[in-house]
């Protein structure tokens, strides 16, 4: 997730991406993403194993900002909100 100006970045794990993206948009849960208005889904990965997903989340969170930006650009160079419909 990214803030409106793409400055703040948030990484997390969920079993329902659509629901969780909506919760971020509505700022339902207190914490980093609410404080910094991380409401745009700009990158995601899918896993069938929760442990693999958690390991990947830790890897992403532990990486440099440049590595996070490279991941985002690999999927979404225009920083579109991927949770919105294309119409």
CSV table of C-alpha atoms in Angstrom, one decimal:
chain,number,residue,atom,x,y,z
A,1,UNK,CA,0.0,0.0,0.0
A,2,UNK,CA,1.2,3.5,-0.7
A,3,UNK,CA,0.1,7.0,0.5
A,4,UNK,CA,-1.5,9.4,-2.0
A,5,UNK,CA,1.8,11.1,-2.8
A,6,UNK,CA,3.6,7.7,-3.0
A,7,UNK,CA,6.0,8.6,-0.1
A,8,UNK,CA,4.9,6.2,2.6
A,9,UNK,CA,4.9,2.5,1.9
A,10,UNK,CA,3.2,-0.3,3.9
A,11,UNK,CA,3.5,-4.0,3.5
A,12,UNK,CA,1.3,-6.6,5.1
A,13,UNK,CA,-0.3,-10.0,4.8
A,14,UNK,CA,-4.0,-10.9,4.4
A,15,UNK,CA,-6.1,-13.8,3.3
A,16,UNK,CA,-8.5,-11.4,1.5
A,17,UNK,CA,-6.8,-8.7,-0.5
A,18,UNK,CA,-10.0,-7.0,-1.7
A,19,UNK,CA,-11.4,-6.7,1.8
A,20,UNK,CA,-8.1,-5.6,3.3
A,21,UNK,CA,-7.5,-2.9,0.6
A,22,UNK,CA,-11.0,-1.5,1.4
A,23,UNK,CA,-10.2,-1.5,5.1
A,24,UNK,CA,-7.1,0.6,4.3
A,25,UNK,CA,-9.1,3.0,2.2
A,26,UNK,CA,-11.6,3.4,5.0
A,27,UNK,CA,-8.8,3.7,7.6
A,28,UNK,CA,-10.6,1.3,9.9
A,29,UNK,CA,-7.5,0.0,11.8
A,30,UNK,CA,-5.2,2.2,13.8
A,31,UNK,CA,-1.5,2.0,13.0
A,32,UNK,CA,1.1,3.0,10.4
A,33,UNK,CA,-1.1,2.7,7.3
A,34,UNK,CA,-3.8,4.9,8.9
A,35,UNK,CA,-1.4,7.4,10.3
A,36,UNK,CA,0.3,7.9,6.9
A,37,UNK,CA,-2.8,7.4,4.8
A,38,UNK,CA,-1.6,4.3,2.9
A,39,UNK,CA,-4.7,3.8,0.9
A,40,UNK,CA,-3.5,2.8,-2.6
A,41,UNK,CA,-2.8,-0.8,-3.5
A,42,UNK,CA,0.3,-0.5,-5.7
A,43,UNK,CA,1.8,-4.0,-5.5
A,44,UNK,CA,0.9,-7.5,-4.4
A,45,UNK,CA,2.0,-11.1,-4.5
A,46,UNK,CA,-0.1,-14.2,-4.0
A,47,UNK,CA,0.8,-17.3,-2.0
A,48,UNK,CA,-1.0,-20.5,-1.3
A,49,UNK,CA,1.0,-21.1,1.9
A,50,UNK,CA,0.6,-18.5,4.8
A,51,UNK,CA,4.1,-19.2,6.1
A,52,UNK,CA,5.6,-18.4,2.7
A,53,UNK,CA,3.6,-15.2,2.6
A,54,UNK,CA,4.8,-14.1,6.1
A,55,UNK,CA,8.4,-14.9,5.1
A,56,UNK,CA,8.0,-12.8,2.0
A,57,UNK,CA,6.4,-9.9,4.0
A,58,UNK,CA,9.4,-9.9,6.3
A,59,UNK,CA,11.8,-9.9,3.4
A,60,UNK,CA,10.0,-6.9,1.8
A,61,UNK,CA,9.8,-5.0,5.1
A,62,UNK,CA,13.5,-5.6,5.7
A,63,UNK,CA,14.5,-4.5,2.2
A,64,UNK,CA,15.6,-1.0,1.2
A,65,UNK,CA,13.3,1.6,-0.1
A,66,UNK,CA,14.9,1.2,-3.5
A,67,UNK,CA,14.1,-2.5,-3.5
A,68,UNK,CA,10.5,-1.7,-2.7
A,69,UNK,CA,10.3,0.9,-5.4
A,70,UNK,CA,11.8,-1.6,-7.9
A,71,UNK,CA,9.1,-4.2,-6.9
A,72,UNK,CA,6.3,-1.6,-7.5
A,73,UNK,CA,7.8,-0.5,-10.8
A,74,UNK,CA,8.0,-4.1,-12.0
A,75,UNK,CA,4.3,-4.5,-11.7
A,76,UNK,CA,2.9,-0.9,-11.7
A,77,UNK,CA,5.2,1.7,-13.1
A,78,UNK,CA,2.4,4.3,-13.1
A,79,UNK,CA,1.5,3.7,-9.4
A,80,UNK,CA,-2.2,3.1,-10.3
A,81,UNK,CA,-4.4,1.8,-7.4
A,82,UNK,CA,-4.7,-1.8,-8.4
A,83,UNK,CA,-7.7,-2.3,-6.2
A,84,UNK,CA,-9.8,0.0,-8.4
A,85,UNK,CA,-11.6,-1.3,-11.4
A,86,UNK,CA,-10.0,-0.4,-14.8
A,87,UNK,CA,-13.1,1.5,-15.9
